[in-house]
mmCIF file of C-alpha atoms in Angstrom:
data_model
loop_
_atom_site.group_PDB
_atom_site.id
_atom_site.type_symbol
_atom_site.label_atom_id
_atom_site.label_comp_id
_atom_site.label_asym_id
_atom_site.label_seq_id
_atom_site.Cartn_x
_atom_site.Cartn_y
_atom_site.Cartn_z
ATOM 1 C CA MET A 1 -18.841 14.369 -51.673
ATOM 2 C CA LEU A 2 -20.551 12.574 -48.539
ATOM 3 C CA TYR A 3 -18.213 14.307 -45.947
ATOM 4 C CA ARG A 4 -14.747 16.197 -46.479
ATOM 5 C CA ASP A 5 -13.312 14.477 -49.305
ATOM 6 C CA PHE A 6 -14.993 10.988 -48.418
ATOM 7 C CA THR A 7 -16.784 10.053 -51.677
ATOM 8 C CA THR A 8 -17.869 6.077 -50.590
ATOM 9 C CA GLN A 9 -19.376 4.855 -47.821
ATOM 10 C CA GLU A 10 -16.572 2.226 -48.244
ATOM 11 C CA ALA A 11 -13.834 5.204 -47.741
ATOM 12 C CA ILE A 12 -15.776 6.296 -44.621
ATOM 13 C CA ASP A 13 -16.065 3.054 -42.808
ATOM 14 C CA ARG A 14 -11.938 2.201 -43.360
ATOM 15 C CA GLU A 15 -11.483 5.412 -41.661
ATOM 16 C CA TYR A 16 -14.079 4.819 -38.604
ATOM 17 C CA ASP A 17 -14.335 1.133 -38.045
ATOM 18 C CA PRO A 18 -11.198 0.454 -35.751
ATOM 19 C CA MET A 19 -12.160 -3.293 -35.139
ATOM 20 C CA ARG A 20 -11.634 -4.320 -38.959
ATOM 21 C CA GLY A 21 -8.482 -6.767 -38.889
ATOM 22 C CA ARG A 22 -8.986 -7.365 -34.640
ATOM 23 C CA ASP A 23 -11.254 -10.460 -33.164
ATOM 24 C CA PRO A 24 -14.112 -8.571 -31.246
ATOM 25 C CA ALA A 25 -14.693 -11.818 -29.213
ATOM 26 C CA ALA A 26 -10.744 -12.390 -27.971
ATOM 27 C CA LEU A 27 -10.915 -8.079 -27.238
ATOM 28 C CA LEU A 28 -14.158 -8.025 -24.622
ATOM 29 C CA GLY A 29 -12.965 -11.453 -23.304
ATOM 30 C CA ASP A 30 -9.717 -10.224 -22.103
ATOM 31 C CA TRP A 31 -11.636 -6.904 -21.206
ATOM 32 C CA GLN A 32 -14.616 -9.039 -19.077
ATOM 33 C CA ALA A 33 -12.344 -11.223 -17.767
ATOM 34 C CA ARG A 34 -9.994 -8.360 -16.191
ATOM 35 C CA SER A 35 -13.152 -6.746 -15.055
ATOM 36 C CA ASP A 36 -14.220 -9.425 -13.306
ATOM 37 C CA ALA A 37 -11.220 -10.138 -11.635
ATOM 38 C CA LEU A 38 -11.407 -6.524 -10.027
ATOM 39 C CA ARG A 39 -15.154 -6.457 -8.914
ATOM 40 C CA LYS A 40 -13.826 -9.654 -6.810
ATOM 41 C CA ARG A 41 -11.028 -8.238 -5.218
ATOM 42 C CA CYS A 42 -12.505 -4.337 -4.557
ATOM 43 C CA ARG A 43 -15.020 -3.458 -2.740
ATOM 44 C CA VAL A 44 -17.826 -2.519 -5.261
ATOM 45 C CA THR A 45 -21.673 -0.733 -5.404
ATOM 46 C CA GLU A 46 -23.060 -2.625 -8.721
ATOM 47 C CA ASN A 47 -25.505 -1.729 -10.903
ATOM 48 C CA LEU A 48 -26.261 1.241 -9.034
ATOM 49 C CA ALA A 49 -29.666 3.410 -10.716
ATOM 50 C CA PHE A 50 -29.374 7.125 -11.166
ATOM 51 C CA GLY A 51 -32.198 7.013 -13.215
ATOM 52 C CA PRO A 52 -35.857 5.230 -13.909
ATOM 53 C CA THR A 53 -34.880 2.780 -16.608
ATOM 54 C CA LEU A 54 -32.439 -0.455 -16.100
ATOM 55 C CA ALA A 55 -30.145 0.987 -18.575
ATOM 56 C CA GLU A 56 -29.466 4.218 -16.591
ATOM 57 C CA CYS A 57 -27.028 2.486 -14.235
ATOM 58 C CA MET A 58 -23.252 2.189 -12.969
ATOM 59 C CA ASP A 59 -20.444 0.315 -11.037
ATOM 60 C CA VAL A 60 -18.960 2.390 -8.397
ATOM 61 C CA TYR A 61 -15.601 0.997 -7.653
ATOM 62 C CA HIS A 62 -14.389 2.731 -3.862
ATOM 63 C CA ALA A 63 -10.955 3.774 -2.834
ATOM 64 C CA GLU A 64 -10.023 3.057 0.849
ATOM 65 C CA ALA A 65 -10.221 6.614 1.966
ATOM 66 C CA GLU A 66 -13.410 8.477 2.718
ATOM 67 C CA GLY A 67 -14.174 11.320 0.688
ATOM 68 C CA ALA A 68 -12.205 10.617 -2.410
ATOM 69 C CA PRO A 69 -12.528 12.297 -5.735
ATOM 70 C CA LEU A 70 -14.850 10.512 -8.053
ATOM 71 C CA HIS A 71 -14.096 10.238 -11.360
ATOM 72 C CA LEU A 72 -17.010 8.944 -13.954
ATOM 73 C CA PHE A 73 -16.055 6.474 -17.140
ATOM 74 C CA PHE A 74 -17.732 6.456 -20.139
ATOM 75 C CA HIS A 75 -17.388 3.499 -22.484
ATOM 76 C CA GLY A 76 -17.099 3.029 -26.487
ATOM 77 C CA GLY A 77 -19.041 0.967 -28.871
ATOM 78 C CA TYR A 78 -20.145 3.505 -31.177
ATOM 79 C CA TRP A 79 -23.318 4.395 -29.211
ATOM 80 C CA ARG A 80 -24.707 1.238 -30.283
ATOM 81 C CA SER A 81 -22.913 -1.650 -28.528
ATOM 82 C CA LEU A 82 -21.044 -3.049 -25.103
ATOM 83 C CA GLY A 83 -21.848 -2.097 -21.441
ATOM 84 C CA HIS A 84 -20.367 -0.843 -18.298
ATOM 85 C CA ARG A 85 -19.787 -4.436 -17.170
ATOM 86 C CA GLU A 86 -16.760 -4.885 -19.897
ATOM 87 C CA PHE A 87 -15.265 -1.977 -18.747
ATOM 88 C CA GLY A 88 -14.671 -2.324 -14.643
ATOM 89 C CA PHE A 89 -10.591 -2.699 -15.099
ATOM 90 C CA VAL A 90 -10.505 0.569 -16.060
ATOM 91 C CA ALA A 91 -10.726 1.238 -12.794
ATOM 92 C CA GLU A 92 -8.012 -0.197 -11.242
ATOM 93 C CA GLY A 93 -4.679 2.249 -11.473
ATOM 94 C CA LEU A 94 -7.450 5.275 -10.293
ATOM 95 C CA LEU A 95 -8.027 3.309 -7.060
ATOM 96 C CA GLU A 96 -4.794 2.988 -6.661
ATOM 97 C CA ALA A 97 -4.250 6.836 -6.930
ATOM 98 C CA GLY A 98 -7.144 7.205 -4.306
ATOM 99 C CA ILE A 99 -9.758 7.789 -6.165
ATOM 100 C CA SER A 100 -13.452 6.169 -6.734
ATOM 101 C CA VAL A 101 -14.452 5.484 -10.160
ATOM 102 C CA ALA A 102 -18.188 5.427 -11.539
ATOM 103 C CA VAL A 103 -18.271 3.224 -14.628
ATOM 104 C CA VAL A 104 -21.452 4.279 -16.350
ATOM 105 C CA ASN A 105 -24.041 2.350 -18.133
ATOM 106 C CA TYR A 106 -26.180 3.883 -20.799
ATOM 107 C CA ALA A 107 -29.103 2.590 -23.408
ATOM 108 C CA LEU A 108 -27.754 2.081 -26.850
ATOM 109 C CA CYS A 109 -29.256 2.901 -30.307
ATOM 110 C CA PRO A 110 -31.447 2.073 -31.773
ATOM 111 C CA THR A 111 -33.279 1.253 -28.740
ATOM 112 C CA VAL A 112 -33.340 4.728 -27.975
ATOM 113 C CA ALA A 113 -32.415 8.185 -29.979
ATOM 114 C CA PHE A 114 -29.163 9.513 -30.146
ATOM 115 C CA GLY A 115 -30.106 11.997 -27.911
ATOM 116 C CA GLU A 116 -31.324 10.225 -25.360
ATOM 117 C CA VAL A 117 -27.801 8.118 -25.102
ATOM 118 C CA VAL A 118 -26.383 12.356 -24.810
ATOM 119 C CA ARG A 119 -29.013 12.826 -22.205
ATOM 120 C CA GLN A 120 -28.090 9.882 -19.678
ATOM 121 C CA ALA A 121 -24.629 10.748 -19.793
ATOM 122 C CA ARG A 122 -25.427 13.837 -18.298
ATOM 123 C CA ALA A 123 -28.117 12.478 -15.711
ATOM 124 C CA ALA A 124 -25.438 10.165 -14.103
ATOM 125 C CA VAL A 125 -23.141 13.417 -13.563
ATOM 126 C CA ALA A 126 -26.005 15.272 -12.249
ATOM 127 C CA TRP A 127 -27.170 11.994 -10.041
ATOM 128 C CA ALA A 128 -23.367 11.648 -8.825
ATOM 129 C CA TYR A 129 -23.228 15.406 -8.176
ATOM 130 C CA ARG A 130 -26.153 15.182 -5.906
ATOM 131 C CA HIS A 131 -26.002 12.087 -4.387
ATOM 132 C CA GLY A 132 -22.160 11.134 -4.232
ATOM 133 C CA ALA A 133 -21.756 11.851 -0.616
ATOM 134 C CA SER A 134 -24.078 9.020 0.169
ATOM 135 C CA LEU A 135 -21.413 6.780 -1.924
ATOM 136 C CA GLY A 136 -18.756 8.075 0.694
ATOM 137 C CA VAL A 137 -17.297 10.508 -2.144
ATOM 138 C CA ASP A 138 -16.521 14.198 -2.203
ATOM 139 C CA PRO A 139 -19.268 15.185 -4.907
ATOM 140 C CA SER A 140 -17.409 18.694 -5.356
ATOM 141 C CA ARG A 141 -14.181 16.345 -6.764
ATOM 142 C CA LEU A 142 -15.707 14.838 -10.068
ATOM 143 C CA SER A 143 -14.046 14.458 -13.264
ATOM 144 C CA VAL A 144 -14.959 12.476 -16.164
ATOM 145 C CA SER A 145 -13.149 10.530 -19.023
ATOM 146 C CA GLY A 146 -14.138 8.117 -22.000
ATOM 147 C CA HIS A 147 -13.545 6.134 -24.946
ATOM 148 C CA SER A 148 -14.630 6.392 -28.785
ATOM 149 C CA ALA A 149 -18.172 6.778 -28.313
ATOM 150 C CA GLY A 150 -17.333 7.871 -24.245
ATOM 151 C CA GLY A 151 -15.185 10.341 -25.292
ATOM 152 C CA HIS A 152 -18.081 11.955 -27.582
ATOM 153 C CA LEU A 153 -20.369 11.823 -24.489
ATOM 154 C CA THR A 154 -17.473 13.071 -22.530
ATOM 155 C CA ALA A 155 -17.204 16.343 -25.009
ATOM 156 C CA MET A 156 -20.966 16.775 -24.511
ATOM 157 C CA LEU A 157 -20.629 16.751 -20.738
ATOM 158 C CA LEU A 158 -18.616 20.004 -21.378
ATOM 159 C CA ALA A 159 -21.209 21.195 -23.688
ATOM 160 C CA THR A 160 -23.847 21.144 -20.950
ATOM 161 C CA ASP A 161 -25.591 24.444 -19.613
ATOM 162 C CA TRP A 162 -25.250 22.541 -16.195
ATOM 163 C CA GLN A 163 -26.925 25.676 -14.512
ATOM 164 C CA GLY A 164 -29.151 26.304 -16.853
ATOM 165 C CA VAL A 165 -30.713 22.782 -17.352
ATOM 166 C CA TYR A 166 -29.943 21.255 -13.935
ATOM 167 C CA GLY A 167 -29.616 23.886 -11.344
ATOM 168 C CA LEU A 168 -25.723 22.674 -10.898
ATOM 169 C CA PRO A 169 -22.676 24.706 -10.907
ATOM 170 C CA ASP A 170 -21.482 25.192 -14.154
ATOM 171 C CA ASP A 171 -18.019 24.414 -12.304
ATOM 172 C CA LEU A 172 -18.995 20.891 -11.432
ATOM 173 C CA LEU A 173 -16.001 19.064 -13.167
ATOM 174 C CA GLU A 174 -12.243 19.205 -12.228
ATOM 175 C CA GLY A 175 -11.204 18.004 -15.461
ATOM 176 C CA ALA A 176 -12.123 15.849 -18.578
ATOM 177 C CA LEU A 177 -10.178 13.226 -20.374
ATOM 178 C CA CYS A 178 -11.361 12.356 -23.893
ATOM 179 C CA VAL A 179 -9.716 9.260 -25.540
ATOM 180 C CA SER A 180 -10.073 8.224 -28.987
ATOM 181 C CA GLY A 181 -13.172 11.092 -29.234
ATOM 182 C CA LEU A 182 -15.551 11.595 -31.905
ATOM 183 C CA TYR A 183 -16.439 15.177 -32.137
ATOM 184 C CA ASP A 184 -17.663 15.985 -35.285
ATOM 185 C CA LEU A 185 -21.020 13.402 -36.416
ATOM 186 C CA ARG A 186 -21.092 14.318 -40.046
ATOM 187 C CA PRO A 187 -19.214 11.087 -41.400
ATOM 188 C CA PHE A 188 -21.820 8.599 -39.544
ATOM 189 C CA PRO A 189 -24.761 9.228 -41.366
ATOM 190 C CA TRP A 190 -23.102 7.919 -44.511
ATOM 191 C CA SER A 191 -21.212 4.816 -42.743
ATOM 192 C CA TRP A 192 -22.288 1.469 -41.539
ATOM 193 C CA LEU A 193 -23.409 3.040 -38.354
ATOM 194 C CA GLN A 194 -26.441 4.865 -39.870
ATOM 195 C CA PRO A 195 -28.913 1.919 -39.291
ATOM 196 C CA LYS A 196 -28.723 1.617 -35.817
ATOM 197 C CA LEU A 197 -27.643 5.240 -35.159
ATOM 198 C CA GLN A 198 -30.508 6.568 -37.232
ATOM 199 C CA LEU A 199 -28.923 10.411 -36.740
ATOM 200 C CA THR A 200 -30.993 12.948 -38.242
ATOM 201 C CA GLY A 201 -29.457 16.344 -39.461
ATOM 202 C CA ARG A 202 -30.915 18.204 -36.163
ATOM 203 C CA ASP A 203 -28.462 15.356 -34.169
ATOM 204 C CA VAL A 204 -25.784 15.943 -35.965
ATOM 205 C CA THR A 205 -25.464 19.500 -35.105
ATOM 206 C CA ASP A 206 -27.085 19.249 -31.567
ATOM 207 C CA TYR A 207 -24.760 16.356 -30.488
ATOM 208 C CA SER A 208 -21.190 16.915 -32.316
ATOM 209 C CA PRO A 209 -19.079 18.638 -29.668
ATOM 210 C CA LEU A 210 -17.137 20.235 -32.442
ATOM 211 C CA PHE A 211 -20.412 22.739 -33.319
ATOM 212 C CA GLN A 212 -21.315 23.512 -29.703
ATOM 213 C CA PRO A 213 -20.055 26.208 -27.016
ATOM 214 C CA CYS A 214 -18.124 24.706 -24.107
ATOM 215 C CA ARG A 215 -19.522 25.793 -20.893
ATOM 216 C CA VAL A 216 -17.399 23.975 -18.150
ATOM 217 C CA ALA A 217 -13.955 25.918 -18.008
ATOM 218 C CA ALA A 218 -12.435 22.609 -16.724
ATOM 219 C CA PRO A 219 -8.957 21.323 -18.020
ATOM 220 C CA VAL A 220 -9.070 19.013 -21.094
ATOM 221 C CA HIS A 221 -7.089 16.372 -22.576
ATOM 222 C CA LEU A 222 -7.521 14.661 -25.678
ATOM 223 C CA VAL A 223 -5.784 11.742 -26.701
ATOM 224 C CA ALA A 224 -5.831 9.399 -29.998
ATOM 225 C CA GLY A 225 -3.432 6.091 -30.695
ATOM 226 C CA GLY A 226 -0.929 6.994 -33.250
ATOM 227 C CA GLU A 227 -1.515 3.633 -34.614
ATOM 228 C CA GLU A 228 -5.537 4.987 -35.231
ATOM 229 C CA SER A 229 -6.705 5.796 -38.765
ATOM 230 C CA THR A 230 -5.637 9.535 -39.659
ATOM 231 C CA GLU A 231 -9.493 10.468 -38.821
ATOM 232 C CA PHE A 232 -9.084 9.697 -35.268
ATOM 233 C CA ALA A 233 -6.095 11.942 -34.629
ATOM 234 C CA ARG A 234 -7.680 15.217 -37.437
ATOM 235 C CA GLN A 235 -11.494 14.870 -35.400
ATOM 236 C CA MET A 236 -8.893 15.745 -31.925
ATOM 237 C CA HIS A 237 -7.138 18.319 -33.249
ATOM 238 C CA ALA A 238 -9.600 20.153 -34.832
ATOM 239 C CA HIS A 239 -11.687 19.594 -31.157
ATOM 240 C CA ALA A 240 -8.664 21.339 -29.346
ATOM 241 C CA GLU A 241 -8.532 24.224 -31.583
ATOM 242 C CA HIS A 242 -12.224 24.519 -31.159
ATOM 243 C CA LEU A 243 -11.535 24.452 -27.573
ATOM 244 C CA GLU A 244 -8.590 26.791 -27.560
ATOM 245 C CA ALA A 245 -10.745 29.468 -29.532
ATOM 246 C CA GLN A 246 -12.759 29.519 -26.165
ATOM 247 C CA GLY A 247 -10.195 29.987 -23.994
ATOM 248 C CA MET A 248 -9.994 26.728 -23.079
ATOM 249 C CA ALA A 249 -7.340 24.838 -21.271
ATOM 250 C CA VAL A 250 -6.481 22.135 -23.575
ATOM 251 C CA SER A 251 -3.838 19.981 -24.606
ATOM 252 C CA ALA A 252 -3.775 17.199 -27.098
ATOM 253 C CA GLU A 253 -1.632 14.383 -28.176
ATOM 254 C CA LEU A 254 -1.123 11.123 -30.160
ATOM 255 C CA SER A 255 -0.127 8.043 -28.141
ATOM 256 C CA PRO A 256 2.924 6.393 -30.016
ATOM 257 C CA GLY A 257 2.415 2.886 -30.513
ATOM 258 C CA ASP A 258 -1.173 2.693 -29.333
ATOM 259 C CA ASP A 259 -4.497 1.189 -31.824
ATOM 260 C CA HIS A 260 -8.287 2.148 -30.948
ATOM 261 C CA PHE A 261 -7.681 -0.258 -28.349
ATOM 262 C CA THR A 262 -4.504 -0.854 -26.325
ATOM 263 C CA ILE A 263 -4.938 3.077 -25.847
ATOM 264 C CA LEU A 264 -6.739 1.774 -22.702
ATOM 265 C CA ASP A 265 -3.865 0.024 -21.171
ATOM 266 C CA HIS A 266 -3.061 3.549 -19.966
ATOM 267 C CA TYR A 267 -5.542 3.347 -17.127
ATOM 268 C CA VAL A 268 -3.286 0.620 -15.202
ATOM 269 C CA PRO A 269 -1.938 1.238 -11.861
ATOM 270 C CA GLY A 270 0.689 4.105 -12.740
ATOM 271 C CA GLY A 271 -0.417 4.897 -16.380
ATOM 272 C CA ARG A 272 -0.513 8.275 -18.040
ATOM 273 C CA PHE A 273 -4.451 8.206 -18.021
ATOM 274 C CA VAL A 274 -4.407 7.526 -14.142
ATOM 275 C CA GLN A 275 -1.555 10.015 -13.865
ATOM 276 C CA ARG A 276 -3.557 12.867 -16.162
ATOM 277 C CA ILE A 277 -6.708 11.705 -13.819
ATOM 278 C CA ALA A 278 -4.924 12.745 -10.432
ATOM 279 C CA ALA A 279 -3.421 15.898 -11.806
ATOM 280 C CA PHE A 280 -7.310 17.095 -12.215
ATOM 281 C CA HIS A 281 -7.597 16.573 -8.536
ATOM 282 C CA GLY A 282 -4.570 17.898 -7.625
ATOM 283 C CA GLY A 283 -2.531 14.665 -7.128
#
């Protein structure tokens, strides 16, 4: 066995490659167009650096009110593709709800090692907490979400020792939403992704949220699409049980009718994810 009851790479790839049967150019073109349109009609600070490398930057979409909460979104792409510019569209509904949004970029594998991707996600949150006031947001009111690989990174933010490593409060997040996340990395060394990810055994242990203690006592909501492969749902439920065993306030749901990509439509104005994130901030 390679992983659980999987005996071949082909079987793992079938479960973990959601782009099969989709037109990636059309999908990404739609996201890019929606993101470009939003940037033209709202106030946005583009490519704001939060670290020393070019990849460590974010676009901050500003809500109208001064001192608004700030939500940080981490994009997908299996840690080896895409960037923040395609995902600005997720900010629209949150802006209408009075929440500023930082869409975070990060370096990609194999240009950097897998652990560096996790470090950069953490650095983005630390920067936002320390410098949020300069952006006109309330840095004590942070929440996070992410899709696919970004859902994994969001879960790793909850496993961060913020006080011990960064000197920041362990309660610096008001809530976390993980959308179609990956919480157990063990299948990926056996998948088509391995030449890009170059995961080691140590990486799998250190960066699987399923094997890490949760250090941030914030409400967590996990969601996967009802039309995604069974592995996405299974990983979601396994991680929910992991968090529940540690006393976390966690909920998990399958979103009926949604696949790995249509699930992002719940960031639209009035959408379920917007309502969930607003609730993190008392809205």
